[in-house]
PDB file of C-alpha atoms in Angstrom:
ATOM      1  CA  MET E  10     -20.987 -17.100 -16.131  1.00 52.00           C
ATOM      2  CA  ALA E  11     -19.110 -16.579 -12.921  1.00 55.00           C
ATOM      3  CA  VAL E  12     -15.414 -15.473 -13.071  1.00 46.00           C
ATOM      4  CA  GLU E  13     -13.245 -15.459  -9.993  1.00 50.00           C
ATOM      5  CA  THR E  14      -9.763 -13.881  -9.973  1.00 47.00           C
ATOM      6  CA  SER E  15      -7.281 -15.064  -7.441  1.00 48.00           C
ATOM      7  CA  PHE E  16      -4.535 -12.486  -6.801  1.00 64.00           C
ATOM      8  CA  LEU E  17      -2.289 -14.102  -3.986  1.00 85.00           C
ATOM      9  CA  SER E  18      -0.419 -10.856  -3.588  1.00 90.00           C
ATOM     10  CA  LYS E  19       0.394  -8.069  -1.155  1.00 92.00           C
ATOM     11  CA  LYS E  20      -0.922  -4.500  -0.963  1.00 93.00           C
ATOM     12  CA  LEU E  21       0.995  -1.694   0.657  1.00 96.00           C
ATOM     13  CA  ARG E  22      -0.919   1.429   1.813  1.00 97.00           C
ATOM     14  CA  ILE E  23       0.855   4.492   3.130  1.00 97.00           C
ATOM     15  CA  ASP E  24      -1.092   7.105   4.987  1.00 97.00           C
ATOM     16  CA  TYR E  25       0.527  10.558   5.174  1.00 96.00           C
ATOM     17  CA  MET E  26      -0.155  14.149   6.233  1.00 96.00           C
ATOM     18  CA  VAL E  27       0.755  16.928   3.956  1.00 93.00           C
ATOM     19  CA  ASP E  28       2.560  19.784   5.604  1.00 91.00           C
ATOM     20  CA  GLY E  29       0.069  22.502   6.577  1.00 90.00           C
ATOM     21  CA  GLU E  30      -3.042  20.419   6.070  1.00 91.00           C
ATOM     22  CA  GLU E  31      -5.162  18.427   8.493  1.00 90.00           C
ATOM     23  CA  LYS E  32      -6.560  15.929   6.062  1.00 93.00           C
ATOM     24  CA  LEU E  33      -4.974  12.445   5.859  1.00 95.00           C
ATOM     25  CA  LYS E  34      -4.029  11.194   2.462  1.00 96.00           C
ATOM     26  CA  SER E  35      -3.106   7.794   1.318  1.00 96.00           C
ATOM     27  CA  LEU E  36      -1.196   6.052  -1.446  1.00 95.00           C
ATOM     28  CA  THR E  37      -1.759   2.348  -2.284  1.00 94.00           C
ATOM     29  CA  LEU E  38       0.441  -0.082  -4.225  1.00 93.00           C
ATOM     30  CA  ALA E  39      -1.547  -3.164  -5.237  1.00 89.00           C
ATOM     31  CA  ASN E  40      -0.510  -6.476  -6.749  1.00 88.00           C
ATOM     32  CA  LEU E  41       2.928  -6.658  -5.063  1.00 91.00           C
ATOM     33  CA  ASN E  42       4.705  -9.975  -5.231  1.00 91.00           C
ATOM     34  CA  LYS E  43       3.314 -12.151  -2.426  1.00 91.00           C
ATOM     35  CA  ASP E  44       6.901 -12.943  -1.291  1.00 93.00           C
ATOM     36  CA  VAL E  45       8.019  -9.406  -0.905  1.00 94.00           C
ATOM     37  CA  SER E  46      10.081  -9.010   2.196  1.00 95.00           C
ATOM     38  CA  GLY E  47       9.748  -6.429   4.996  1.00 94.00           C
ATOM     39  CA  GLU E  48      13.051  -4.884   4.006  1.00 96.00           C
ATOM     40  CA  GLN E  49      11.814  -4.433   0.422  1.00 96.00           C
ATOM     41  CA  LEU E  50       8.591  -2.807   1.707  1.00 96.00           C
ATOM     42  CA  GLY E  51      10.751  -0.491   3.841  1.00 95.00           C
ATOM     43  CA  GLN E  52      12.802   0.539   0.769  1.00 97.00           C
ATOM     44  CA  ILE E  53       9.588   1.486  -1.051  1.00 96.00           C
ATOM     45  CA  VAL E  54       8.448   3.614   1.939  1.00 95.00           C
ATOM     46  CA  GLU E  55      11.852   5.227   2.239  1.00 96.00           C
ATOM     47  CA  GLY E  56      11.965   6.025  -1.465  1.00 96.00           C
ATOM     48  CA  ILE E  57       8.400   7.624  -1.291  1.00 94.00           C
ATOM     49  CA  LYS E  58       9.130   9.826   1.772  1.00 94.00           C
ATOM     50  CA  PRO E  59      11.110  12.492  -0.119  1.00 93.00           C
ATOM     51  CA  LEU E  60       8.355  12.744  -2.848  1.00 93.00           C
ATOM     52  CA  ILE E  61       5.687  13.848  -0.412  1.00 91.00           C
ATOM     53  CA  ASN E  62       5.411  17.201   1.214  1.00 89.00           C
ATOM     54  CA  GLY E  63       4.682  15.867   4.625  1.00 91.00           C
ATOM     55  CA  GLN E  64       5.153  12.925   7.025  1.00 94.00           C
ATOM     56  CA  VAL E  65       4.210   9.278   6.768  1.00 95.00           C
ATOM     57  CA  VAL E  66       1.679   8.586   9.478  1.00 96.00           C
ATOM     58  CA  LYS E  67       0.916   4.780   9.237  1.00 97.00           C
ATOM     59  CA  ILE E  68       1.806   1.927   6.873  1.00 97.00           C
ATOM     60  CA  TYR E  69      -0.431  -1.090   6.230  1.00 97.00           C
ATOM     61  CA  VAL E  70       0.477  -4.330   4.478  1.00 96.00           C
ATOM     62  CA  THR E  71      -2.388  -6.598   3.479  1.00 93.00           C
ATOM     63  CA  GLU E  72      -2.112 -10.037   1.988  1.00 91.00           C
ATOM     64  CA  VAL E  73      -4.623 -10.383  -0.778  1.00 87.00           C
ATOM     65  CA  THR E  74      -5.822 -14.033  -1.055  1.00 83.00           C
ATOM     66  CA  HIS E  75      -8.793 -13.781  -3.311  1.00 73.00           C
ATOM     67  CA  GLY E  76     -10.381 -11.618  -5.845  1.00 64.00           C
ATOM     68  CA  ILE E  77     -13.835 -10.501  -6.882  1.00 58.00           C
ATOM     69  CA  THR E  78     -16.411 -13.024  -8.119  1.00 54.00           C
ATOM     70  CA  ASP E  79     -18.364 -11.409 -10.887  1.00 53.00           C
TER      71      ASP E  79
END
């Protein structure tokens, strides 16, 4: 039996560098509301900045339009 899940959502990935390290790390928030605004995404990023010991390097927003067929 095939099952297909449709997500119709957005995913936010924040890449950051920890102070004193050279390795890039990332944080991903999945299944965000598909209608989330750029301003709301900016608020998420601004809220996370004080929680990491480093600097945000890059932000990716991806629209998820389909799921996995199993």
